[in-house]
Structure formats: structure tokens, C-alpha cells
Short mmCIF file of C-alpha atoms in Angstrom, two decimals:
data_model
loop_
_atom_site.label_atom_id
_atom_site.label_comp_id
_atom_site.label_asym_id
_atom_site.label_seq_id
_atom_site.Cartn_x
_atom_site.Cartn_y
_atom_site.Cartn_z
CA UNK A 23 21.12 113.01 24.04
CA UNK A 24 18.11 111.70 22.44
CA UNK A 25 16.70 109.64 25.34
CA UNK A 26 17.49 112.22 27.68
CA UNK A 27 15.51 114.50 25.42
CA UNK A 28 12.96 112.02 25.11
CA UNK A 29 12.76 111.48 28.96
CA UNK A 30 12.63 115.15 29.90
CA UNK A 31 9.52 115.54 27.77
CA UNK A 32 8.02 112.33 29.19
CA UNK A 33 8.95 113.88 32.38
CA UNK A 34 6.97 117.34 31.57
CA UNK A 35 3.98 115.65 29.83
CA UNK A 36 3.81 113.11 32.97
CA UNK A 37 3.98 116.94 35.42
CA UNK A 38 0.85 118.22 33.13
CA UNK A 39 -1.02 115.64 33.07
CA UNK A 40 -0.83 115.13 36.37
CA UNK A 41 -1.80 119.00 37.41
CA UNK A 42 -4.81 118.65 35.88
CA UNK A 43 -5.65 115.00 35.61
CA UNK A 44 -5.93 114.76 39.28
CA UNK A 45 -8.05 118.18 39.97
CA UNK A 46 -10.57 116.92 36.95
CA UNK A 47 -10.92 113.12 38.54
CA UNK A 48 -11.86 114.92 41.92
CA UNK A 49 -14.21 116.61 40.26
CA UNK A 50 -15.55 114.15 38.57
CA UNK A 51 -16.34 112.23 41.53
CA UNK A 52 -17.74 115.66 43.30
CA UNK A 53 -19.75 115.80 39.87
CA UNK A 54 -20.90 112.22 40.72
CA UNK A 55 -22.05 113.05 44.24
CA UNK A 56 -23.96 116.00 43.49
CA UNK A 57 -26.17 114.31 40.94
CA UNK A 58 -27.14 111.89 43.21
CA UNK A 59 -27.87 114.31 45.29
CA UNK A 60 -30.24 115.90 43.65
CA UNK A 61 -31.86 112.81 42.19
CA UNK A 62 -32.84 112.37 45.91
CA UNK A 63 -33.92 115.59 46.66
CA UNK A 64 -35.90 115.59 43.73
CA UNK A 65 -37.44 112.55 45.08
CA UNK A 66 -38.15 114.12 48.50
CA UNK A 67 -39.95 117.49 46.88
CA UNK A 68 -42.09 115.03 45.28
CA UNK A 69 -43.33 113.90 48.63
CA UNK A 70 -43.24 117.01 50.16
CA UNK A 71 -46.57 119.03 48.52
CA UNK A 72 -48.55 115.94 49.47
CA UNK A 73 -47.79 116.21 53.26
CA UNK A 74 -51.32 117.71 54.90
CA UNK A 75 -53.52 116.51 52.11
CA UNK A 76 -55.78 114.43 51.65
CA UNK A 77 -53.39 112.03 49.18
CA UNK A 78 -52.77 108.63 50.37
CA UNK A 79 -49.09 109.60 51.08
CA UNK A 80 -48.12 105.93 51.37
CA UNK A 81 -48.83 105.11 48.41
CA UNK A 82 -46.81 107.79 46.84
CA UNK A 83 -43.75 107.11 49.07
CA UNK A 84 -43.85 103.59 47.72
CA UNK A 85 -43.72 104.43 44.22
CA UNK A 86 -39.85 106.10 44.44
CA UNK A 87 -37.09 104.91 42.78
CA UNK A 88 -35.33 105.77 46.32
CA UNK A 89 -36.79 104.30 49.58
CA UNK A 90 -38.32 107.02 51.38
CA UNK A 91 -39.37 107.25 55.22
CA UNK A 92 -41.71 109.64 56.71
CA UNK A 93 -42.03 110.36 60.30
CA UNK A 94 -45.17 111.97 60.96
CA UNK A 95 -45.46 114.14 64.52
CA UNK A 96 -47.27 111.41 66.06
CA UNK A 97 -44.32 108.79 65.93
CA UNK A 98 -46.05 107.35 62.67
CA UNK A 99 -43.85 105.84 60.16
CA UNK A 100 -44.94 106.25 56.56
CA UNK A 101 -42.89 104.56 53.98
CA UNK A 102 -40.19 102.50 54.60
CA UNK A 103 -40.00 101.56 57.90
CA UNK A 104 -36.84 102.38 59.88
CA UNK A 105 -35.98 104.29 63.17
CA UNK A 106 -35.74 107.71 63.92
CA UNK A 107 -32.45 108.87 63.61
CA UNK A 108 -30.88 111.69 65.67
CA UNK A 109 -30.41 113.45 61.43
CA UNK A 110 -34.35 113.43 61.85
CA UNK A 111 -34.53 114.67 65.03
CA UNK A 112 -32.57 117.31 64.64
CA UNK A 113 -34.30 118.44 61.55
CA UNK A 114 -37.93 118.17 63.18
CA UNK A 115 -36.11 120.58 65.98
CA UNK A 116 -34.62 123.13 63.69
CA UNK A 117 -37.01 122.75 60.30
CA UNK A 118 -33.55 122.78 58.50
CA UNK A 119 -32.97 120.41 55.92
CA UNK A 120 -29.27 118.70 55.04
CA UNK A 121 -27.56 115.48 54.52
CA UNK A 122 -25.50 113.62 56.84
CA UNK A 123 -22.77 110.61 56.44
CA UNK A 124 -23.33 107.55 57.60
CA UNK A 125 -22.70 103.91 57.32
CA UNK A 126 -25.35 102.95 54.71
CA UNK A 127 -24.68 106.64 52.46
CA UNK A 128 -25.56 109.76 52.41
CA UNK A 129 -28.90 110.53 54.83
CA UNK A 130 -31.04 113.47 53.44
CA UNK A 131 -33.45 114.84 55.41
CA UNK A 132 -36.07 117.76 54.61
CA UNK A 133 -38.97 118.94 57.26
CA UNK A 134 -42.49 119.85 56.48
CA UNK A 135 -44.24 121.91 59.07
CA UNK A 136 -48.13 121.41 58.69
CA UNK A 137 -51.07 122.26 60.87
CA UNK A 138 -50.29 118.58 62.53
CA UNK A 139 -47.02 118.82 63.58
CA UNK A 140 -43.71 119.48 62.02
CA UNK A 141 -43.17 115.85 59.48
CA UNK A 142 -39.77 115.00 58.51
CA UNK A 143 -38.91 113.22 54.93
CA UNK A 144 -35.90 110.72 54.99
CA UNK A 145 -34.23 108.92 52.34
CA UNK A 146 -30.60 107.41 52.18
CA UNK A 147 -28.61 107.42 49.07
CA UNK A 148 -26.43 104.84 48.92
CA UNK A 149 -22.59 104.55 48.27
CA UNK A 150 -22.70 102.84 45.03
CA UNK A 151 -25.01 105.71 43.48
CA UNK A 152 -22.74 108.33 44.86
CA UNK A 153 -19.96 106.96 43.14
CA UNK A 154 -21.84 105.96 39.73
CA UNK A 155 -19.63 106.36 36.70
CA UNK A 156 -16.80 107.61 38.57
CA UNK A 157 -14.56 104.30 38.08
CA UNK A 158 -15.64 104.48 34.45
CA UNK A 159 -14.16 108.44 34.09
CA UNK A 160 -11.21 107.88 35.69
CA UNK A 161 -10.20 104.90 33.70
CA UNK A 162 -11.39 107.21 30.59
CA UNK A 163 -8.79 110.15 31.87
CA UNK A 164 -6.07 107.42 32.92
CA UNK A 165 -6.33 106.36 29.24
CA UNK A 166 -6.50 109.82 27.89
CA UNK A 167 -3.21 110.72 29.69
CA UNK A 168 -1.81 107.94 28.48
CA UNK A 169 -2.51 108.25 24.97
CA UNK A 170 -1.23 111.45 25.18
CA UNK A 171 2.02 110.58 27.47
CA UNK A 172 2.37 107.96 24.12
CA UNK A 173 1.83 110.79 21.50
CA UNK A 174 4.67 112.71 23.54
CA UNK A 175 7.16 110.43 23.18
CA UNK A 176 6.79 109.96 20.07
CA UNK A 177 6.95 113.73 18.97
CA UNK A 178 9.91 114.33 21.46
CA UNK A 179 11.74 111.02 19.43
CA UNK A 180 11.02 112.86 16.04
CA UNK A 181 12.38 115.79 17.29
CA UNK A 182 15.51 114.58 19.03
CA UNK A 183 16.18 112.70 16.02
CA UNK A 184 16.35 115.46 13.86
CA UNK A 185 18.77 117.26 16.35
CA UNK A 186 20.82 114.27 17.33
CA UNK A 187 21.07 113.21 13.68
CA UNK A 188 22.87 116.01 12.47
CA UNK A 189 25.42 116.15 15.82
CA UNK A 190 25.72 111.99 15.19
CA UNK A 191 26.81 113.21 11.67
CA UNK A 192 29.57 115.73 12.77
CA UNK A 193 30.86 113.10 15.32
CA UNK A 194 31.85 110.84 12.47
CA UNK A 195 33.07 113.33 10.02
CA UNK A 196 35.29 113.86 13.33
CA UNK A 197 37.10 110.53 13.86
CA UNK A 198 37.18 110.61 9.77
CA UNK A 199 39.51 113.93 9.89
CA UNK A 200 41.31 112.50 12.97
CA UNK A 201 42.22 109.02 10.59
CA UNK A 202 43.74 111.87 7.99
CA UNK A 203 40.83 111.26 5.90
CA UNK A 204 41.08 115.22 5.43
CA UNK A 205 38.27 114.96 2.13
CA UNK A 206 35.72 114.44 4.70
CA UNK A 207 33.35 116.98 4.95
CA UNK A 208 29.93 117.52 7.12
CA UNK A 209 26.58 118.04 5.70
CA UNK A 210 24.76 121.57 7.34
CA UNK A 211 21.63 120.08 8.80
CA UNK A 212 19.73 120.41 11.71
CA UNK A 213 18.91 123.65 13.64
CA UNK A 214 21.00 127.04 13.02
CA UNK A 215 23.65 126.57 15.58
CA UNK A 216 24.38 122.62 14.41
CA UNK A 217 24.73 124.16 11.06
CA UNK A 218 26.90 126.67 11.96
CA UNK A 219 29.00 124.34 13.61
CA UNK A 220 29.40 121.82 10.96
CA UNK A 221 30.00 125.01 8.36
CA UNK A 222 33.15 125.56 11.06
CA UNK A 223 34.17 122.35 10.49
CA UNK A 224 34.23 122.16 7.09
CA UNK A 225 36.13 124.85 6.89
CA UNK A 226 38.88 123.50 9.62
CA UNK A 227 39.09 120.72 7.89
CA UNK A 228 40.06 122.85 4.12
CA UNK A 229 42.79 125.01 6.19
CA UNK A 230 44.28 121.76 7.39
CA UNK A 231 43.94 120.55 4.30
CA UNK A 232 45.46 123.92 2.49
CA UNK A 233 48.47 123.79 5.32
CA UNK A 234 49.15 120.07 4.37
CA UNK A 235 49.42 120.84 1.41
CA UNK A 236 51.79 123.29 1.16
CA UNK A 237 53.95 121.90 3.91
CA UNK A 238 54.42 118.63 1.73
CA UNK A 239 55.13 121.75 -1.44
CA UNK A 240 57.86 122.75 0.88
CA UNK A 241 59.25 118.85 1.99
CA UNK A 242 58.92 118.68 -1.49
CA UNK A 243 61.04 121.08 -2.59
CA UNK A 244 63.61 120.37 -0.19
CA UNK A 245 64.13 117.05 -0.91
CA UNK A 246 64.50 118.52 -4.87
CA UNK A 247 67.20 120.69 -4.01
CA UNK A 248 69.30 117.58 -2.91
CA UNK A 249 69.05 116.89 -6.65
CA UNK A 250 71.59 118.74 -7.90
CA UNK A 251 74.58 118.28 -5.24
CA UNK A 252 73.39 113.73 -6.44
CA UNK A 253 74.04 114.52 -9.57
CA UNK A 254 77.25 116.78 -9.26
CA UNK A 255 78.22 113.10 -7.22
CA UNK A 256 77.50 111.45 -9.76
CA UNK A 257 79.62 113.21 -12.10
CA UNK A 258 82.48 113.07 -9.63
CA UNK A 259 81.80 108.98 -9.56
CA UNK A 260 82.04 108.91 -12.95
CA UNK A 261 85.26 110.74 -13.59
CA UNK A 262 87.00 108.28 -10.78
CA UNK A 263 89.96 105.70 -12.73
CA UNK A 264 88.86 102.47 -10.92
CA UNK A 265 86.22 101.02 -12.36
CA UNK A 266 85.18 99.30 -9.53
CA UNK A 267 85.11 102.01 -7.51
CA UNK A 268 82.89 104.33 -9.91
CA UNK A 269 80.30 101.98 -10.03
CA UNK A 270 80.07 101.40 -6.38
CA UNK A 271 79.85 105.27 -5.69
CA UNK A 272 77.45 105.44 -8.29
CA UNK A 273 75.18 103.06 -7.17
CA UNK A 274 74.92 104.66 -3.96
CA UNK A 275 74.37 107.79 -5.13
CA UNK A 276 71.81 106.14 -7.49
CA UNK A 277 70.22 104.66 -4.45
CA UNK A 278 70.25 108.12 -2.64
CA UNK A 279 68.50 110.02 -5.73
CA UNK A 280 65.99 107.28 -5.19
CA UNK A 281 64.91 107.64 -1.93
CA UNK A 282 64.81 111.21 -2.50
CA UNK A 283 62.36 110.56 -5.04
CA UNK A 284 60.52 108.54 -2.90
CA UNK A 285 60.33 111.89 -0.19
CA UNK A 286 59.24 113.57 -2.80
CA UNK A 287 56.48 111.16 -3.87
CA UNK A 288 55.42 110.73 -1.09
CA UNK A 289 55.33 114.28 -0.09
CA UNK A 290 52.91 115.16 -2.67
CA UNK A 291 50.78 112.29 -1.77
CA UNK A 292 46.92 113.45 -1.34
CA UNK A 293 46.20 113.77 2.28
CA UNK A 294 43.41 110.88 3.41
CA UNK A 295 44.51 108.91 0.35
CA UNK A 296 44.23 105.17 1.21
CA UNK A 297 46.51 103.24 -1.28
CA UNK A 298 46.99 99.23 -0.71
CA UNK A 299 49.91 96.98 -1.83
CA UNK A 300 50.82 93.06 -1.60
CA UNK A 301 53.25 92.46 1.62
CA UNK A 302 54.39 89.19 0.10
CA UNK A 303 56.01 91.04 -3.02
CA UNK A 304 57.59 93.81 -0.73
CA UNK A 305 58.48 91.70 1.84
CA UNK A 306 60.34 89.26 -0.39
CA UNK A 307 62.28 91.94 -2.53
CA UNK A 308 63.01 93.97 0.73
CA UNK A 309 64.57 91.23 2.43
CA UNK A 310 66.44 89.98 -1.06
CA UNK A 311 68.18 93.37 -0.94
CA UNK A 312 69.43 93.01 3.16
CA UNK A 313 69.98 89.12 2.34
CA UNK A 314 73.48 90.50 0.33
CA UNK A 315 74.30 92.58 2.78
CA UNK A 316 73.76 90.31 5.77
CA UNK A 317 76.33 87.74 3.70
CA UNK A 318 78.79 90.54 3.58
CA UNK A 319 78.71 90.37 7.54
CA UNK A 320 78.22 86.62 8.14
CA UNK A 321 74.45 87.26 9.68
CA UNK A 322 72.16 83.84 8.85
CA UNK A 323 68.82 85.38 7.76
CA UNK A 324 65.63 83.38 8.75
CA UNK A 325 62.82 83.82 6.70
CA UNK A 326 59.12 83.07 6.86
CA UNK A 327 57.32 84.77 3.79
CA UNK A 328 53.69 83.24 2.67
CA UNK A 329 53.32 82.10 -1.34
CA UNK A 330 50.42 83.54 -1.54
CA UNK A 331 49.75 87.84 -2.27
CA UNK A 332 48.77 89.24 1.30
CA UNK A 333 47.22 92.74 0.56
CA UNK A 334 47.79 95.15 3.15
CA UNK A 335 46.18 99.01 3.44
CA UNK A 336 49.34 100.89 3.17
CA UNK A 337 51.84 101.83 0.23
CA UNK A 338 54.53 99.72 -1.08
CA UNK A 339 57.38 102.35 -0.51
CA UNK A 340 55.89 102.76 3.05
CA UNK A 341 56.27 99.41 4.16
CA UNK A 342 59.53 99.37 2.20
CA UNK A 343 60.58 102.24 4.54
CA UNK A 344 59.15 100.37 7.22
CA UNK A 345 60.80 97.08 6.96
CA UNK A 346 64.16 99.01 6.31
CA UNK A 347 64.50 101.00 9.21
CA UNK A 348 64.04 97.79 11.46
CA UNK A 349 66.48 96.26 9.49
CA UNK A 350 68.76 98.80 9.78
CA UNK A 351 68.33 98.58 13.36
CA UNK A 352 69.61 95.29 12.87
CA UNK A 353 72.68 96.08 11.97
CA UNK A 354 73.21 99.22 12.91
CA UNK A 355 72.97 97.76 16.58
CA UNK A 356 74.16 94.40 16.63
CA UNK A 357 77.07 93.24 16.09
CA UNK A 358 78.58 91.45 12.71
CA UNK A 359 77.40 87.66 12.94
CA UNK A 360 74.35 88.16 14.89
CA UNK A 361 71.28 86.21 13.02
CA UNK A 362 67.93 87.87 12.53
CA UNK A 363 64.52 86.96 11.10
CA UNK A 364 61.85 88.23 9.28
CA UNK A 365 58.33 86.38 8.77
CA UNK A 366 55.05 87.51 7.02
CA UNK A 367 51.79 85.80 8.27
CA UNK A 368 48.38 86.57 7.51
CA UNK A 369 46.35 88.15 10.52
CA UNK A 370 43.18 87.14 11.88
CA UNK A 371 40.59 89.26 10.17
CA UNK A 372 42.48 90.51 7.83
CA UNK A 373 45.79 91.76 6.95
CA UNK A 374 49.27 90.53 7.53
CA UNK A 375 51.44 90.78 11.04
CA UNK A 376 55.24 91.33 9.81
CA UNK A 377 57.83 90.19 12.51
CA UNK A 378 61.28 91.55 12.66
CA UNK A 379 63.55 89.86 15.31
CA UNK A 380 67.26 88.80 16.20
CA UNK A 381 69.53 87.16 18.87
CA UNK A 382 71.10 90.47 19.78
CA UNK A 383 71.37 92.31 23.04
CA UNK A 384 67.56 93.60 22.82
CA UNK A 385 66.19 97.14 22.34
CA UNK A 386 67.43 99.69 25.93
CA UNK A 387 64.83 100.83 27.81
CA UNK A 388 62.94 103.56 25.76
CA UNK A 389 63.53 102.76 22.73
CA UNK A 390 60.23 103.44 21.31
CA UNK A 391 60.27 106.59 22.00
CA UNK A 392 60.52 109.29 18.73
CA UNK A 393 64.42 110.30 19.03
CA UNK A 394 65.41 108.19 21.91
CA UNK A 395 68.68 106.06 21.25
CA UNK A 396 71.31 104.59 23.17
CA UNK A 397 73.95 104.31 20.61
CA UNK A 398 74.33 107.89 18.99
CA UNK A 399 71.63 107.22 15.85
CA UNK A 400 68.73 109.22 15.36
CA UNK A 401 66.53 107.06 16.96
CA UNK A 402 63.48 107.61 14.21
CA UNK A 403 63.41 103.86 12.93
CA UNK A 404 61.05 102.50 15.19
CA UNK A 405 59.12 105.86 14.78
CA UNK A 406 58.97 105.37 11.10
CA UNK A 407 57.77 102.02 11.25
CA UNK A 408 54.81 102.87 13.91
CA UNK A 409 54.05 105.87 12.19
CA UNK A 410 53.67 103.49 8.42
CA UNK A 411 51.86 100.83 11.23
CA UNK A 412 49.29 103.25 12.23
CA UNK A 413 48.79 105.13 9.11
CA UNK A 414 47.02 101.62 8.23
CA UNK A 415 44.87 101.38 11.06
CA UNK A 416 47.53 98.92 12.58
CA UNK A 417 50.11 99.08 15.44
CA UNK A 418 53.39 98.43 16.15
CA UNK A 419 54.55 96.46 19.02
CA UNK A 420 58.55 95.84 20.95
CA UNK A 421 58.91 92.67 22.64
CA UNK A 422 62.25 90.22 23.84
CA UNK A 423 62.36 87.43 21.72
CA UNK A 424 62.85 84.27 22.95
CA UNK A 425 66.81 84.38 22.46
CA UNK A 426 66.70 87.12 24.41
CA UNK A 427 67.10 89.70 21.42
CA UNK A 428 64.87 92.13 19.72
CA UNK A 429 61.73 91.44 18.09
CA UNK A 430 59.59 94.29 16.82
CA UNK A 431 55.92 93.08 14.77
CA UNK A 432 53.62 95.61 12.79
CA UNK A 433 49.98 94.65 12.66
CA UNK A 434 48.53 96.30 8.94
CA UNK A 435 44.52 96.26 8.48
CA UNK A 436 43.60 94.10 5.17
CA UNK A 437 41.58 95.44 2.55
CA UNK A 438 39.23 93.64 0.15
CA UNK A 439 41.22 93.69 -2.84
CA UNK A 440 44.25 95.08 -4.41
CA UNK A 441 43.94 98.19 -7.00
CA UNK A 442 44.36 98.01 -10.33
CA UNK A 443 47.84 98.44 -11.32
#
């Protein structure tokens, strides 16, 4: 928008300049013209009075800045000497003076009727004086025009700056609100209507924000009702005779309350909030936990996990959730045996790439998509883990591993260092 703006006044100045530029140079040179002109018809009315007299007209033709010829009536040339022309003719025949074009300039002619004869006063002016100064003026107005074409561009760039700065503004408070960072707000600048526009946004951004909010209220309240039926479980777990069996139940419904206080967590999370957490550390305990289970079911676990802390731009109970919905995949939809593997590597730039794969059938077509499943689940896992994916910057991508099975990997954006705590 701002060269375009910047053009279309070049454009206009260029139009302006050249409506009157070009009428003023032609003038000019007509200016030019007429001066010299007169110059020599100043000349000639100098010579005329002297015609009949007694002055030694010769000697006052020579004396003329212009050279001056005068044919008497008796064929006599006075002055320069040069041939009658059919100009002087003419003018001898009708005692009317003008100027005529020719080869050398511009002939001027002026006849003197005397008691002699009818004498006729010639002089040619020549090309060079008729155009005196006119290459000078027109380079003066070619410069003028451009020094203003120059001063126009300039005050069309100030002013589509200040109208293009305050749209560049609200473009990236935009794609700020569209990455759910919902604290972004514009700054009212510019001229009324880009105000009023940014004052809209601003305030589309607070309702989102406001309906967020009290959507995650509601998740969040919800997921605390489940609270009570957990711990009337509990109870019940508690009360059973075998040991054994009360702990196991317990523990579940331990592990239940917990996730539910996860929900409810992160529910209440701050919209736009960017948190950041070490993908070694969750990666390792994550796949501790699914290394019993995958014993219980004879499933050999590979694992590829870096020593070093890899800091990743997403939560640690997100890429918990993450990492255990693919794994639940796992063995949810392959059968007892099959071996999977998980590996952690750092990614180019920044950031970690976490791998998920195993020698099972492979994922049916559509499985990415939200809901789909061909085995009677929910199909949200591989939702859940885009969604944490993306909600990093990242991605999430399916592919056939080289066993022919599954293998899923999530790309998570770095950051520069770790929080506190």
C-alpha cells in the first residue's frame, strides 16, 4: 500500500507538471523569438529616419550589431551586400513590412517610401539568436519539475507511512490473536477510521478473551464434579477385604482424580500463556510408567532419550498427554507382543522432534482425522497430540515406519531457556 500510494502521487505530480511545464517551455521559446525580434526591428527603425537625408547611410548601416542591407530604388545596395530577395520585393510592392522564414533565420523587412523611390531595409536574424537562452530555461524547468517530482515522493512516503504504519500494526496484533496470544492488543493510531478499527479489535479480542474464560470456568467445573463420585470410589476401594485388590482400585482411582486435576489445571490456564518444560525429564518418566505396562504384555520397548535437558515451548502435562495418547494407541491397537519405540532428538534450530513408532499393522486410512477410528475408540489421540504439537508452534506428522508399522513424530519450537521453577 505504501508504494502504490507513493506511485499514484508520483503519477499526479508527473500529470501537473507536465500540464504546465510543457505550455511554459513553449512559451519560453515564443518569449525567446519575440525578443529577437524586436532587437532587429529596433535595429531597422534606427536606419529608417536616415533614409532621404543627407546622412551617410552607409556608414550607419555598418555600425549595427545586426547586418543590415538596403536596397535603394535604383538597384543600389547599401550595407551588406546580398541579393534581392522576392521578401524585398514584395515589400517594395506593397510598403508592408513582416518577417519571413528562411534558411539562414528569420528575414525582416520594413519599406521606406521617399521622394526617390520606395527603399526597402533588410536584416536576417539568425537561428541561434532566436533560440538564445531557451536550452538554458528548459533545463532550469526540467530541474524544477524534478526537484519537485523529488519533494513529492518524499511527502507521499511520510504520509503513507503514517497510514501504513498503523494498518502494519493491526496485521501483527492479528496473527498474535490467531497464535492464542489473546493479551495482544492494538495501539489506536493513524487516521479516524484505522483507529476505529483497531478500537474493534481490541475489543474482539477481550470478548474472546471473556468467552474463554468462562468456557474453561465451565470445563472446569465439570471436571470438579467428577470429584465426588472418585472419592465415593475410593471409599468403596477401601472397604474391599483383599488387600491386593484395594490398592489396585485405589491407585486407579488415584490416577483418575489426577488427571482430572490436570483438566482442571489446565482449564484455568491463562489464554496466550506460553509455559516451557524439559522433554528429556518428561519423556523419560512418561515412558518409565508404559515401560511396566509394556512388560505386563511382553512388548520390547526401544528407547532413544538424549542426557542432556532439551527445553521445549509447551507444558509438561501437555506433552505428558501427548506422549500418552500415542502410546495408548500403541496398545490399544496392536496386539500383545508387538515392540514399539520412542526417541527424543534435538531439532535443527531449536527444539526437540519426539518419535513414536512400532512394528504393528500401521495407522487405516484417515486416521488423523479428529474422531476418525477404525477400531471403535474415540479416535482423539492423534488429535490431542497435534493439537499439544501446534499449540507450540510445531506439527505433528503420520508416516509407515520402516517395519511397516506406525510411526507418528511431533516437531516442538525451542525456547531460549527454561523458567524458573
Amino acid at each position: 500500500m505504501r508504494r502504490r500510494l507513493t506511485l499514484l502521487v508520483a503519477a499526479t505530480t508527473c500529470l501537473v507538471l507536465i500540464a504546465f511545464l510543457v505550455p511554459l517551455a513553449l512559451l519560453v521559446r515564443q518569449v525567446a523569438e519575440d525578443r529577437a525580434i524586436s532587437r532587429a526591428n529596433g535595429v531597422l527603425q534606427t536606419i529608417v529616419p536616415l533614409i532621404g537625408t543627407d546622412t551617410d547611410l552607409a556608414l550607419a548601416v555598418d555600425g549595427q550589431p545586426l547586418p543590415v542591407s538596403v536596397f535603394a530604388p535604383d538597384g543600389a545596395v547599401i550595407g551588406q551586400d546580398a541579393a534581392p530577395t522576392p521578401a524585398v520585393a514584395l515589400s517594395a510592392a506593397q510598403l508592408e513590412s513582416f518577417a519571413v522564414d528562411t534558411a539562414a533565420g528569420r528575414e525582416v523587412v520594413v519599406p521606406v517610401a521617399s521622394t526617390r523611390g520606395t527603399y526597402v531595409v533588410r536584416t536576417v536574424v539568425p537561428e541561434a539568436e532566436l533560440s538564445r537562452g531557451v536550452t538554458r530555461s528548459w533545463l532550469a524547468l526540467a530541474g524544477l519539475g524534478l526537484a519537485l517530482v523529488v519533494l513529492g515522493l518524499v511527502v507521499a512516503d511520510r504520509l503513507a507511512r503514517t497510514l501504513v504504519a498503523p494498518i502494519a500494526d493491526l496485521s501483527a496484533v492479528s496473527h498474535r490473536l490467531a497464535r492464542a496470544e489473546l493479551s495482544a492488543r492494538a495501539t489506536p493510531a493513524g487516521p479516524p477510521e484505522v483507529r476505529e478499527v483497531a478500537l474493534a479489535l481490541n475489543h474482539l479480542a477481550g470478548r474472546i478473551q471473556d468467552l474463554l474464560r468462562d468456557e474453561r470456568e465451565q470445563v472446569a467445573d465439570l471436571s470438579h464434579r467428577l470429584r465426588t463420585p472418585l472419592t465415593a470410589l475410593r471409599l468403596e476401594a477401601e472397604s474391599l477385604r483383599d488387600p491386593a485388590e484395594a490398592e489396585r482400585v485405589a491407585a486407579a482411582a488415584d490416577g483418575i482424580a489426577r488427571a482430572v486435576t490436570t483438566v482442571i489445571q489446565q482449564a484455568r490456564r491463562r489464554g496466550g500463556e506460553r509455559q516451557a518444560c524439559d522433554a528429556t525429564a518428561v519423556v523419560t518418566d512418561r515412558v518409565a510408567f508404559w515401560t511396566v505396562l509394556a512388560e505386563d504384555t511382553d512388548r520390547r520397548v526401544r528407547r532413544e532419550v538424549p542426557h542432556g535437558p532439551l527445553p521445549v515451548a509447551i507444558p509438561a502435562d501437555e506433552l505428558a498427554a501427548a506422549l500418552d495418547a500415542l502410546l495408548g494407541n500403541v496398545f490399544a491397537h496392536t496386539p500383545d507382543g508387538t515392540a514399539f519405540g520412542v526417541s527424543l532428538a534435538p531439532r535443527p534450530g531449536g527444539g526437540a522432534v519426539l518419535t513414536v513408532d512400532d512394528d504393528g499393522p500401521g495407522f487405516p486410512p484417515g486416521a488423523q482425522r479428529r474422531g476418525a477410528s477404525g477400531s471403535g475408540s474415540t479416535g482423539l489421540g492423534l488429535d490431542i497430540a497435534r493439537r499439544a504439537a501446534e499449540a507450540s508452534g510445531g506439527s505433528l506428522r503420520v508416516k509407515t515406519a520402516p517395519g511397516g508399522g506406525g510411526r507418528v513424530c511431533l516437531e516442538l519450537t525451542g525456547v531460549p531457556a527454561l523458567p524458573p521453577g
